[in-house]
Structures are given as C-alpha cells and as structure tokens.
mmCIF file of N, CA and C in Angstrom:
data_model
loop_
_atom_site.group_PDB
_atom_site.id
_atom_site.type_symbol
_atom_site.label_atom_id
_atom_site.label_comp_id
_atom_site.label_asym_id
_atom_site.label_seq_id
_atom_site.Cartn_x
_atom_site.Cartn_y
_atom_site.Cartn_z
ATOM 1 N N MET A 29 0.839 -1.565 0.011
ATOM 2 C CA MET A 29 0.068 0.712 0.135
ATOM 3 C C MET A 29 1.020 1.125 -0.510
ATOM 4 N N GLU A 30 2.671 0.894 0.908
ATOM 5 C CA GLU A 30 3.301 2.557 0.729
ATOM 6 C C GLU A 30 3.181 3.267 -0.622
ATOM 7 N N GLY A 31 3.616 1.724 -1.695
ATOM 8 C CA GLY A 31 4.107 1.801 -2.845
ATOM 9 C C GLY A 31 2.922 2.051 -3.521
ATOM 10 N N VAL A 32 1.707 2.360 -3.715
ATOM 11 C CA VAL A 32 0.218 2.747 -4.010
ATOM 12 C C VAL A 32 0.872 4.129 -3.692
ATOM 13 N N LYS A 33 0.453 5.151 -3.063
ATOM 14 C CA LYS A 33 0.315 6.053 -2.069
ATOM 15 C C LYS A 33 1.435 6.846 -3.101
ATOM 16 N N MET A 34 3.196 5.742 -2.649
ATOM 17 C CA MET A 34 3.709 6.886 -3.699
ATOM 18 C C MET A 34 4.129 7.226 -4.617
ATOM 19 N N LEU A 35 3.578 6.313 -5.631
ATOM 20 C CA LEU A 35 2.851 6.554 -6.674
ATOM 21 C C LEU A 35 1.959 7.407 -7.265
ATOM 22 N N SER A 36 1.122 7.589 -6.446
ATOM 23 C CA SER A 36 0.276 8.333 -6.235
ATOM 24 C C SER A 36 0.181 9.548 -5.690
ATOM 25 N N ASN A 37 1.389 9.864 -5.039
ATOM 26 C CA ASN A 37 1.768 11.438 -4.968
ATOM 27 C C ASN A 37 2.395 11.696 -5.438
ATOM 28 N N MET A 38 4.161 10.547 -6.692
ATOM 29 C CA MET A 38 4.478 11.804 -7.503
ATOM 30 C C MET A 38 3.498 11.806 -8.145
ATOM 31 N N ARG A 39 3.063 11.355 -8.751
ATOM 32 C CA ARG A 39 1.806 12.068 -9.846
ATOM 33 C C ARG A 39 0.511 13.394 -9.401
ATOM 34 N N LEU A 40 0.498 13.778 -8.124
ATOM 35 C CA LEU A 40 0.122 14.372 -8.569
ATOM 36 C C LEU A 40 0.862 15.462 -7.684
ATOM 37 N N CYS A 41 2.285 15.434 -7.396
ATOM 38 C CA CYS A 41 2.981 16.543 -7.484
ATOM 39 C C CYS A 41 3.578 16.748 -8.449
ATOM 40 N N SER A 42 3.723 16.833 -9.645
ATOM 41 C CA SER A 42 4.886 16.946 -10.982
ATOM 42 C C SER A 42 4.626 18.323 -10.835
ATOM 43 N N ASN A 43 5.772 18.588 -11.018
ATOM 44 C CA ASN A 43 6.382 20.044 -11.322
ATOM 45 C C ASN A 43 5.783 20.387 -12.850
ATOM 46 N N VAL A 44 5.835 19.553 -13.733
ATOM 47 C CA VAL A 44 5.402 19.852 -15.543
ATOM 48 C C VAL A 44 4.690 21.588 -15.670
ATOM 49 N N PRO A 45 3.243 21.382 -14.931
ATOM 50 C CA PRO A 45 2.447 22.561 -15.672
ATOM 51 C C PRO A 45 3.863 23.788 -14.778
ATOM 52 N N ALA A 46 4.015 23.510 -13.314
ATOM 53 C CA ALA A 46 5.134 24.736 -12.881
ATOM 54 C C ALA A 46 6.038 25.507 -13.956
ATOM 55 N N GLN A 47 7.353 23.804 -14.483
ATOM 56 C CA GLN A 47 7.221 24.141 -14.811
ATOM 57 C C GLN A 47 7.220 25.630 -16.533
ATOM 58 N N SER A 48 6.296 24.739 -17.509
ATOM 59 C CA SER A 48 5.352 26.316 -17.293
ATOM 60 C C SER A 48 5.125 27.118 -17.993
ATOM 61 N N ILE A 49 5.032 27.532 -16.163
ATOM 62 C CA ILE A 49 4.571 29.151 -16.128
ATOM 63 C C ILE A 49 5.764 29.965 -15.994
ATOM 64 N N VAL A 50 6.709 28.954 -15.790
ATOM 65 C CA VAL A 50 7.762 29.454 -15.350
ATOM 66 C C VAL A 50 8.565 30.996 -16.293
ATOM 67 N N GLN A 51 7.957 31.248 -17.158
ATOM 68 C CA GLN A 51 8.721 31.834 -18.955
ATOM 69 C C GLN A 51 7.522 32.985 -18.591
ATOM 70 N N THR A 52 6.324 32.439 -18.066
ATOM 71 C CA THR A 52 5.487 34.228 -17.799
ATOM 72 C C THR A 52 5.807 34.923 -16.944
ATOM 73 N N ALA A 53 5.564 33.987 -15.808
ATOM 74 C CA ALA A 53 6.591 34.758 -14.123
ATOM 75 C C ALA A 53 7.554 35.123 -14.178
ATOM 76 N N LEU A 54 8.397 34.984 -14.950
ATOM 77 C CA LEU A 54 10.047 36.083 -15.143
ATOM 78 C C LEU A 54 9.166 37.168 -16.178
ATOM 79 N N GLY A 55 8.231 37.222 -17.206
ATOM 80 C CA GLY A 55 8.082 38.460 -17.550
ATOM 81 C C GLY A 55 8.101 37.961 -19.662
ATOM 82 N N GLY A 56 8.380 36.651 -19.512
ATOM 83 C CA GLY A 56 8.192 36.810 -21.549
ATOM 84 C C GLY A 56 7.109 36.029 -21.772
ATOM 85 N N HIS A 57 6.959 36.655 -22.959
ATOM 86 C CA HIS A 57 5.411 35.533 -23.390
ATOM 87 C C HIS A 57 4.813 34.464 -23.128
ATOM 88 N N GLN A 58 3.763 34.035 -22.374
ATOM 89 C CA GLN A 58 2.143 33.762 -21.500
ATOM 90 C C GLN A 58 2.119 32.883 -23.139
ATOM 91 N N SER A 59 3.059 31.222 -23.327
ATOM 92 C CA SER A 59 2.941 30.295 -24.560
ATOM 93 C C SER A 59 1.976 29.734 -24.227
ATOM 94 N N VAL A 60 1.157 29.918 -22.926
ATOM 95 C CA VAL A 60 0.687 28.805 -22.174
ATOM 96 C C VAL A 60 -1.026 29.396 -23.183
ATOM 97 N N ASN A 61 -1.023 30.605 -23.320
ATOM 98 C CA ASN A 61 -2.755 30.439 -24.268
ATOM 99 C C ASN A 61 -2.620 30.101 -25.342
ATOM 100 N N SER A 62 -2.226 29.772 -26.003
ATOM 101 C CA SER A 62 -1.594 28.880 -26.980
ATOM 102 C C SER A 62 -2.324 28.005 -27.148
ATOM 103 N N TYR A 63 -2.443 26.870 -25.821
ATOM 104 C CA TYR A 63 -2.719 25.634 -25.450
ATOM 105 C C TYR A 63 -4.072 25.210 -25.497
ATOM 106 N N LEU A 64 -4.435 26.682 -24.393
ATOM 107 C CA LEU A 64 -5.996 26.725 -23.890
ATOM 108 C C LEU A 64 -7.024 27.169 -24.456
ATOM 109 N N VAL A 65 -6.944 27.446 -25.964
ATOM 110 C CA VAL A 65 -7.976 27.586 -27.428
ATOM 111 C C VAL A 65 -8.383 27.309 -27.549
ATOM 112 N N PRO A 66 -9.391 26.345 -28.656
ATOM 113 C CA PRO A 66 -9.613 25.673 -29.526
ATOM 114 C C PRO A 66 -8.197 25.355 -30.320
ATOM 115 N N GLY A 67 -8.688 24.183 -30.516
ATOM 116 C CA GLY A 67 -6.945 23.410 -31.279
ATOM 117 C C GLY A 67 -5.524 23.707 -30.117
ATOM 118 N N GLY A 68 -5.765 24.373 -28.738
ATOM 119 C CA GLY A 68 -4.781 23.714 -28.589
ATOM 120 C C GLY A 68 -4.722 23.001 -27.671
ATOM 121 N N ARG A 69 -3.908 21.634 -27.072
ATOM 122 C CA ARG A 69 -3.349 20.792 -26.128
ATOM 123 C C ARG A 69 -3.921 20.365 -25.362
ATOM 124 N N ILE A 70 -4.589 22.113 -24.580
ATOM 125 C CA ILE A 70 -4.715 21.553 -23.243
ATOM 126 C C ILE A 70 -6.080 21.554 -23.579
ATOM 127 N N TYR A 71 -6.410 22.837 -24.357
ATOM 128 C CA TYR A 71 -8.221 22.507 -24.925
ATOM 129 C C TYR A 71 -8.988 21.254 -25.214
ATOM 130 N N GLU A 72 -8.200 20.563 -25.599
ATOM 131 C CA GLU A 72 -8.259 19.635 -26.905
ATOM 132 C C GLU A 72 -8.808 18.535 -25.615
ATOM 133 N N GLN A 73 -7.605 18.090 -24.586
ATOM 134 C CA GLN A 73 -7.666 17.393 -23.628
ATOM 135 C C GLN A 73 -8.390 17.761 -23.442
ATOM 136 N N ARG A 74 -8.648 18.827 -22.826
ATOM 137 C CA ARG A 74 -10.047 18.647 -21.718
ATOM 138 C C ARG A 74 -11.481 17.888 -22.500
ATOM 139 N N GLU A 75 -11.462 18.511 -23.489
ATOM 140 C CA GLU A 75 -12.812 18.025 -24.338
ATOM 141 C C GLU A 75 -12.507 16.892 -23.834
ATOM 142 N N TYR A 76 -11.611 15.564 -24.843
ATOM 143 C CA TYR A 76 -12.124 14.693 -25.052
ATOM 144 C C TYR A 76 -12.056 14.096 -23.566
ATOM 145 N N ILE A 77 -11.302 14.713 -22.720
ATOM 146 C CA ILE A 77 -11.932 13.651 -21.099
ATOM 147 C C ILE A 77 -12.892 14.027 -21.059
ATOM 148 N N TYR A 78 -13.631 15.086 -21.432
ATOM 149 C CA TYR A 78 -14.909 15.465 -20.275
ATOM 150 C C TYR A 78 -15.825 14.466 -21.575
ATOM 151 N N ARG A 79 -15.371 14.666 -22.528
ATOM 152 C CA ARG A 79 -16.481 13.496 -23.385
ATOM 153 C C ARG A 79 -16.507 11.901 -23.517
ATOM 154 N N ALA A 80 -14.929 11.527 -22.903
ATOM 155 C CA ALA A 80 -15.123 10.288 -23.328
ATOM 156 C C ALA A 80 -15.519 9.259 -21.534
ATOM 157 N N LEU A 81 -15.061 10.061 -21.186
ATOM 158 C CA LEU A 81 -15.770 10.096 -18.951
ATOM 159 C C LEU A 81 -17.806 9.579 -18.648
ATOM 160 N N THR A 82 -17.967 10.958 -19.479
ATOM 161 C CA THR A 82 -19.448 10.867 -19.345
ATOM 162 C C THR A 82 -20.136 9.454 -20.956
ATOM 163 N N ASP A 83 -19.699 9.683 -21.902
ATOM 164 C CA ASP A 83 -19.396 8.567 -22.082
ATOM 165 C C ASP A 83 -19.536 6.847 -22.136
ATOM 166 N N ILE A 84 -19.019 6.820 -20.925
ATOM 167 C CA ILE A 84 -19.416 5.742 -20.127
ATOM 168 C C ILE A 84 -21.100 5.943 -18.913
ATOM 169 N N PRO A 85 -21.850 4.837 -19.112
ATOM 170 C CA PRO A 85 -22.636 4.976 -17.901
ATOM 171 C C PRO A 85 -22.426 4.940 -16.693
ATOM 172 N N GLY A 86 -23.346 5.333 -16.074
ATOM 173 C CA GLY A 86 -22.380 5.246 -14.862
ATOM 174 C C GLY A 86 -22.320 6.445 -14.614
ATOM 175 N N ILE A 87 -21.423 7.427 -15.561
ATOM 176 C CA ILE A 87 -20.360 8.143 -14.826
ATOM 177 C C ILE A 87 -20.419 9.184 -15.250
ATOM 178 N N THR A 88 -20.598 10.636 -14.354
ATOM 179 C CA THR A 88 -21.108 11.920 -14.339
ATOM 180 C C THR A 88 -19.906 12.605 -14.285
ATOM 181 N N ALA A 89 -19.836 14.404 -15.525
ATOM 182 C CA ALA A 89 -18.733 15.030 -14.996
ATOM 183 C C ALA A 89 -18.813 16.443 -14.615
ATOM 184 N N VAL A 90 -18.939 17.326 -14.709
ATOM 185 C CA VAL A 90 -18.537 18.766 -14.824
ATOM 186 C C VAL A 90 -17.257 18.763 -14.979
ATOM 187 N N LYS A 91 -17.588 19.816 -16.304
ATOM 188 C CA LYS A 91 -16.356 19.853 -17.083
ATOM 189 C C LYS A 91 -15.392 20.861 -16.871
ATOM 190 N N PRO A 92 -13.998 21.071 -16.485
ATOM 191 C CA PRO A 92 -12.783 21.892 -15.702
ATOM 192 C C PRO A 92 -12.868 23.373 -16.649
ATOM 193 N N LYS A 93 -12.981 23.732 -16.049
ATOM 194 C CA LYS A 93 -13.082 24.908 -16.530
ATOM 195 C C LYS A 93 -11.083 26.512 -16.301
ATOM 196 N N ALA A 94 -10.821 26.053 -15.349
ATOM 197 C CA ALA A 94 -9.574 26.337 -13.842
ATOM 198 C C ALA A 94 -8.743 25.183 -13.429
ATOM 199 N N ALA A 95 -8.325 23.762 -13.964
ATOM 200 C CA ALA A 95 -7.897 22.958 -13.499
ATOM 201 C C ALA A 95 -7.455 22.213 -15.218
ATOM 202 N N PHE A 96 -6.025 20.671 -14.119
ATOM 203 C CA PHE A 96 -5.625 20.046 -14.876
ATOM 204 C C PHE A 96 -6.677 18.864 -14.983
ATOM 205 N N TYR A 97 -6.971 17.932 -13.805
ATOM 206 C CA TYR A 97 -8.180 16.995 -13.857
ATOM 207 C C TYR A 97 -9.266 17.477 -14.420
ATOM 208 N N ILE A 98 -10.398 16.067 -13.609
ATOM 209 C CA ILE A 98 -11.743 16.178 -14.059
ATOM 210 C C ILE A 98 -11.815 15.154 -12.707
ATOM 211 N N PHE A 99 -12.998 15.280 -11.701
ATOM 212 C CA PHE A 99 -13.338 14.259 -11.022
ATOM 213 C C PHE A 99 -14.877 13.620 -11.196
ATOM 214 N N PRO A 100 -14.796 13.327 -11.687
ATOM 215 C CA PRO A 100 -15.963 12.545 -12.273
ATOM 216 C C PRO A 100 -16.157 11.305 -10.966
ATOM 217 N N LYS A 101 -18.061 11.225 -11.163
ATOM 218 C CA LYS A 101 -18.855 10.816 -10.362
ATOM 219 C C LYS A 101 -19.213 10.128 -10.418
ATOM 220 N N ILE A 102 -19.860 8.286 -10.868
ATOM 221 C CA ILE A 102 -19.055 7.579 -10.344
ATOM 222 C C ILE A 102 -20.950 7.302 -9.567
ATOM 223 N N ASP A 103 -21.892 6.283 -10.067
ATOM 224 C CA ASP A 103 -22.259 6.541 -9.580
ATOM 225 C C ASP A 103 -22.721 4.575 -8.509
ATOM 226 N N VAL A 104 -22.919 4.718 -7.479
ATOM 227 C CA VAL A 104 -21.941 3.993 -6.913
ATOM 228 C C VAL A 104 -23.446 3.042 -6.675
ATOM 229 N N LYS A 105 -24.864 2.852 -6.621
ATOM 230 C CA LYS A 105 -25.797 1.781 -6.830
ATOM 231 C C LYS A 105 -25.682 1.334 -8.362
ATOM 232 N N LYS A 106 -25.382 1.459 -9.149
ATOM 233 C CA LYS A 106 -25.932 0.800 -10.173
ATOM 234 C C LYS A 106 -24.240 -0.227 -10.522
ATOM 235 N N PHE A 107 -22.234 0.761 -9.555
ATOM 236 C CA PHE A 107 -21.700 -0.398 -9.279
ATOM 237 C C PHE A 107 -21.392 -1.159 -7.965
ATOM 238 N N ASN A 108 -22.641 -0.886 -6.870
ATOM 239 C CA ASN A 108 -22.583 -0.536 -5.774
ATOM 240 C C ASN A 108 -20.759 -1.193 -4.956
ATOM 241 N N ILE A 109 -21.109 0.610 -5.595
ATOM 242 C CA ILE A 109 -19.596 1.082 -5.043
ATOM 243 C C ILE A 109 -19.899 1.047 -3.483
ATOM 244 N N THR A 110 -19.442 0.531 -2.534
ATOM 245 C CA THR A 110 -18.846 1.574 -0.562
ATOM 246 C C THR A 110 -18.064 2.060 -0.666
ATOM 247 N N ASP A 111 -16.761 0.966 -1.242
ATOM 248 C CA ASP A 111 -15.297 1.440 -0.585
ATOM 249 C C ASP A 111 -14.727 2.631 -1.913
ATOM 250 N N ASP A 112 -13.950 3.566 -2.534
ATOM 251 C CA ASP A 112 -13.693 3.944 -3.897
ATOM 252 C C ASP A 112 -12.321 3.376 -3.626
ATOM 253 N N GLU A 113 -11.576 3.572 -2.348
ATOM 254 C CA GLU A 113 -10.738 3.029 -1.863
ATOM 255 C C GLU A 113 -10.334 1.537 -2.900
ATOM 256 N N LYS A 114 -10.282 0.838 -2.939
ATOM 257 C CA LYS A 114 -11.038 -0.919 -3.191
ATOM 258 C C LYS A 114 -10.532 -0.405 -4.890
ATOM 259 N N PHE A 115 -12.222 -0.039 -4.993
ATOM 260 C CA PHE A 115 -12.311 0.268 -6.722
ATOM 261 C C PHE A 115 -11.156 0.980 -7.575
ATOM 262 N N ALA A 116 -10.269 1.882 -6.709
ATOM 263 C CA ALA A 116 -8.877 2.279 -7.359
ATOM 264 C C ALA A 116 -8.144 1.242 -7.592
ATOM 265 N N LEU A 117 -8.391 0.394 -6.654
ATOM 266 C CA LEU A 117 -6.856 -0.727 -6.301
ATOM 267 C C LEU A 117 -7.459 -1.249 -7.811
ATOM 268 N N ASP A 118 -8.809 -1.878 -7.488
ATOM 269 C CA ASP A 118 -9.689 -2.697 -8.743
ATOM 270 C C ASP A 118 -9.339 -2.256 -9.189
ATOM 271 N N LEU A 119 -9.445 -1.546 -9.480
ATOM 272 C CA LEU A 119 -8.905 -0.468 -10.973
ATOM 273 C C LEU A 119 -6.668 -1.145 -12.220
ATOM 274 N N LEU A 120 -6.734 -0.630 -10.638
ATOM 275 C CA LEU A 120 -4.903 -0.703 -10.525
ATOM 276 C C LEU A 120 -4.731 -2.195 -10.625
ATOM 277 N N ARG A 121 -5.737 -3.192 -10.544
ATOM 278 C CA ARG A 121 -4.917 -4.531 -10.206
ATOM 279 C C ARG A 121 -5.195 -5.014 -11.875
ATOM 280 N N ASP A 122 -7.127 -4.649 -12.203
ATOM 281 C CA ASP A 122 -6.981 -4.790 -13.532
ATOM 282 C C ASP A 122 -6.407 -4.621 -14.577
ATOM 283 N N LYS A 123 -6.334 -2.702 -14.736
ATOM 284 C CA LYS A 123 -6.358 -2.349 -16.061
ATOM 285 C C LYS A 123 -4.663 -1.763 -16.633
ATOM 286 N N LYS A 124 -3.614 -2.208 -15.401
ATOM 287 C CA LYS A 124 -2.731 -0.810 -14.402
ATOM 288 C C LYS A 124 -2.963 0.790 -14.757
ATOM 289 N N ILE A 125 -4.221 1.416 -14.508
ATOM 290 C CA ILE A 125 -4.530 1.898 -14.508
ATOM 291 C C ILE A 125 -4.444 2.895 -13.259
ATOM 292 N N LEU A 126 -3.976 3.949 -12.958
ATOM 293 C CA LEU A 126 -3.798 4.272 -11.988
ATOM 294 C C LEU A 126 -4.821 6.024 -11.880
ATOM 295 N N LEU A 127 -4.936 5.804 -10.083
ATOM 296 C CA LEU A 127 -6.059 6.918 -10.676
ATOM 297 C C LEU A 127 -6.058 7.118 -9.118
ATOM 298 N N ILE A 128 -6.571 8.821 -8.266
ATOM 299 C CA ILE A 128 -6.772 8.455 -7.439
ATOM 300 C C ILE A 128 -8.520 8.514 -6.847
ATOM 301 N N HIS A 129 -8.607 7.860 -5.383
ATOM 302 C CA HIS A 129 -10.096 7.366 -5.326
ATOM 303 C C HIS A 129 -10.436 8.286 -4.521
ATOM 304 N N GLY A 130 -11.887 9.942 -4.704
ATOM 305 C CA GLY A 130 -12.063 10.781 -3.736
ATOM 306 C C GLY A 130 -11.735 10.950 -3.000
ATOM 307 N N GLY A 131 -12.150 9.882 -1.675
ATOM 308 C CA GLY A 131 -11.185 9.263 -0.048
ATOM 309 C C GLY A 131 -9.507 10.332 -0.411
ATOM 310 N N GLY A 132 -9.202 10.296 -1.501
ATOM 311 C CA GLY A 132 -7.789 10.589 -1.767
ATOM 312 C C GLY A 132 -7.882 12.288 -1.323
ATOM 313 N N PHE A 133 -8.831 12.982 -1.835
ATOM 314 C CA PHE A 133 -9.134 14.761 -1.555
ATOM 315 C C PHE A 133 -9.929 14.932 -0.081
ATOM 316 N N ASN A 134 -9.938 13.363 0.162
ATOM 317 C CA ASN A 134 -11.007 14.500 1.876
ATOM 318 C C ASN A 134 -12.670 14.401 1.598
ATOM 319 N N TRP A 135 -12.908 13.861 -0.253
ATOM 320 C CA TRP A 135 -14.123 14.080 -0.289
ATOM 321 C C TRP A 135 -14.409 12.593 0.544
ATOM 322 N N GLN A 136 -15.971 12.745 1.310
ATOM 323 C CA GLN A 136 -16.530 11.926 1.763
ATOM 324 C C GLN A 136 -17.474 10.693 1.498
ATOM 325 N N GLU A 137 -17.649 10.735 0.443
ATOM 326 C CA GLU A 137 -18.741 10.043 -0.436
ATOM 327 C C GLU A 137 -17.882 8.780 -1.370
ATOM 328 N N PRO A 138 -18.315 7.766 -1.531
ATOM 329 C CA PRO A 138 -17.010 6.616 -2.716
ATOM 330 C C PRO A 138 -18.172 6.637 -3.586
ATOM 331 N N ASP A 139 -17.843 7.996 -3.820
ATOM 332 C CA ASP A 139 -18.501 8.076 -5.962
ATOM 333 C C ASP A 139 -17.739 9.409 -6.600
ATOM 334 N N HIS A 140 -16.512 9.258 -6.802
ATOM 335 C CA HIS A 140 -15.870 9.960 -7.411
ATOM 336 C C HIS A 140 -14.392 9.214 -7.084
ATOM 337 N N PHE A 141 -13.722 10.809 -8.829
ATOM 338 C CA PHE A 141 -12.691 10.255 -8.616
ATOM 339 C C PHE A 141 -12.241 10.866 -9.419
ATOM 340 N N ARG A 142 -10.576 11.044 -9.892
ATOM 341 C CA ARG A 142 -9.764 11.927 -9.921
ATOM 342 C C ARG A 142 -8.893 10.831 -10.937
ATOM 343 N N VAL A 143 -9.081 11.938 -12.598
ATOM 344 C CA VAL A 143 -8.170 12.026 -13.751
ATOM 345 C C VAL A 143 -7.666 12.850 -14.312
ATOM 346 N N VAL A 144 -5.928 13.301 -13.599
ATOM 347 C CA VAL A 144 -5.413 14.727 -14.450
ATOM 348 C C VAL A 144 -5.689 14.222 -16.099
ATOM 349 N N TYR A 145 -5.894 15.355 -17.215
ATOM 350 C CA TYR A 145 -6.155 15.138 -17.758
ATOM 351 C C TYR A 145 -5.189 15.120 -19.196
ATOM 352 N N LEU A 146 -3.116 15.690 -18.834
ATOM 353 C CA LEU A 146 -2.147 16.769 -18.803
ATOM 354 C C LEU A 146 -1.644 15.710 -19.723
ATOM 355 N N PRO A 147 -1.429 14.174 -19.893
ATOM 356 C CA PRO A 147 -0.890 13.343 -21.236
ATOM 357 C C PRO A 147 -1.489 13.065 -22.206
ATOM 358 N N ARG A 148 -1.201 13.502 -23.490
ATOM 359 C CA ARG A 148 -1.654 13.502 -24.987
ATOM 360 C C ARG A 148 -2.946 13.025 -25.112
ATOM 361 N N ILE A 149 -3.794 13.006 -25.785
ATOM 362 C CA ILE A 149 -4.771 12.081 -26.514
ATOM 363 C C ILE A 149 -4.591 10.506 -26.702
ATOM 364 N N GLU A 150 -3.611 10.407 -27.284
ATOM 365 C CA GLU A 150 -3.382 9.818 -27.881
ATOM 366 C C GLU A 150 -2.677 8.408 -26.015
ATOM 367 N N VAL A 151 -2.610 8.765 -25.414
ATOM 368 C CA VAL A 151 -2.533 8.312 -23.668
ATOM 369 C C VAL A 151 -3.923 7.695 -22.708
ATOM 370 N N LEU A 152 -4.356 9.885 -23.119
ATOM 371 C CA LEU A 152 -6.440 9.762 -22.398
ATOM 372 C C LEU A 152 -7.030 8.301 -22.956
ATOM 373 N N ARG A 153 -6.911 7.731 -24.553
ATOM 374 C CA ARG A 153 -8.184 7.087 -25.343
ATOM 375 C C ARG A 153 -7.827 6.040 -24.767
ATOM 376 N N GLU A 154 -6.108 5.617 -24.859
ATOM 377 C CA GLU A 154 -5.696 3.994 -24.585
ATOM 378 C C GLU A 154 -7.027 3.876 -23.053
ATOM 379 N N SER A 155 -6.350 5.277 -22.125
ATOM 380 C CA SER A 155 -6.354 4.237 -20.337
ATOM 381 C C SER A 155 -8.239 5.142 -20.326
ATOM 382 N N VAL A 156 -9.224 6.039 -21.197
ATOM 383 C CA VAL A 156 -10.267 5.579 -20.655
ATOM 384 C C VAL A 156 -10.448 4.090 -21.400
ATOM 385 N N THR A 157 -10.356 3.932 -23.108
ATOM 386 C CA THR A 157 -10.630 3.490 -23.136
ATOM 387 C C THR A 157 -10.724 1.678 -22.202
ATOM 388 N N LYS A 158 -9.773 2.044 -20.990
ATOM 389 C CA LYS A 158 -9.980 0.984 -19.911
ATOM 390 C C LYS A 158 -10.298 1.483 -19.685
ATOM 391 N N ILE A 159 -10.713 1.485 -18.954
ATOM 392 C CA ILE A 159 -11.674 2.541 -17.373
ATOM 393 C C ILE A 159 -12.644 1.712 -18.477
ATOM 394 N N ALA A 160 -13.445 2.339 -19.290
ATOM 395 C CA ALA A 160 -14.679 1.659 -19.581
ATOM 396 C C ALA A 160 -15.281 0.792 -20.086
ATOM 397 N N ASP A 161 -13.995 -0.241 -20.277
ATOM 398 C CA ASP A 161 -14.403 -2.103 -20.149
ATOM 399 C C ASP A 161 -14.046 -2.090 -18.471
ATOM 400 N N PHE A 162 -13.713 -1.475 -17.976
ATOM 401 C CA PHE A 162 -12.926 -2.152 -16.697
ATOM 402 C C PHE A 162 -15.112 -1.973 -15.681
ATOM 403 N N PHE A 163 -15.743 -0.752 -15.545
ATOM 404 C CA PHE A 163 -16.540 -0.569 -16.172
ATOM 405 C C PHE A 163 -17.763 -1.108 -16.197
ATOM 406 N N SER A 164 -17.927 -1.131 -17.257
ATOM 407 C CA SER A 164 -18.868 -2.425 -18.584
ATOM 408 C C SER A 164 -18.691 -3.744 -17.421
ATOM 409 N N TYR A 165 -18.206 -3.922 -16.503
ATOM 410 C CA TYR A 165 -18.485 -5.746 -15.950
ATOM 411 C C TYR A 165 -17.962 -5.641 -13.766
ATOM 412 N N TYR A 166 -17.606 -3.992 -14.074
ATOM 413 C CA TYR A 166 -17.494 -4.171 -12.218
ATOM 414 C C TYR A 166 -18.507 -3.841 -11.163
ATOM 415 N N HIS A 167 -18.234 -4.790 -10.659
ATOM 416 C CA HIS A 167 -19.135 -5.000 -9.685
ATOM 417 C C HIS A 167 -18.919 -5.015 -7.851
ATOM 418 N N GLN A 168 -18.321 -4.085 -7.356
ATOM 419 C CA GLN A 168 -18.532 -4.155 -5.681
ATOM 420 C C GLN A 168 -19.046 -5.076 -5.386
ATOM 421 N N GLU A 169 -18.271 -6.203 -4.523
ATOM 422 C CA GLU A 169 -18.561 -6.880 -4.140
ATOM 423 C C GLU A 169 -19.111 -6.768 -2.687
#
C-alpha cells in the first residue's frame, strides 16, 4: 500500500505545469494561452476527457474550467461501490490504470475519482478505453 501511495503522490505532485509558467512569471511570452484555446493541446485534451468519461454509462462530470484534472462522479448504486479506495485498487490491479479515489482528496462519499488530463490524447484514449471496459463489468462485492 505504501508503494501505491508513493506512486500516486508522484503523479499528483508533478512539477511540469509549474515549469511551463516560469516563462510567464519571469515576464516572458505567455505561451500557455495557445494551449488553452480551441485547437490547443490542453483545450483538446480537456474536451476529449470530458466527452469520453461522460460517455461511460454511470459516470457523470462537470467540465473543468481552470484545472488540469477532472473529478467524475460514479453512480455507486449501479456499480455497488461502497469503498472508493477498493475501486481504485481494483482498477489498478485489473487494468494497470492508476487514478486517485475521491477519498484521497477528503471527499466523504465513495463516488468520485480524479483523472489528470495532461497526458497526450493518445494516452488518454488508451486509458479511458480501459476504464470504460472495467466499468462494463465491475460490481463491487
């Protein structure tokens, strides 16, 4: 379990976005703007992850406006989920997909998880395909 926590913290604490803003903070060209408009990489990744996750039956989400992650809600009755940490570990074991359960962010109900959408769309597509497949048969005991 300690290894899973370490891996999740490494993923949560990546400094890549911070490195991108150093240029702006030092008064240089604000190149981040080109990523956030239609056709920009971050914009397109956000649009993709929102559509792909909300297309999974039993998953809903609010489209992020100022974050690099999405916090989808799981229909816990549909999947009989009572323990979101168990859900995250089951997904990791079965599909080799690491995500953080809502409880990892002090969310009280076992009905959310967090996905960072900074990876390229090809990586997101592969991951969401595995997540969708997992939800097609998952039912917590």
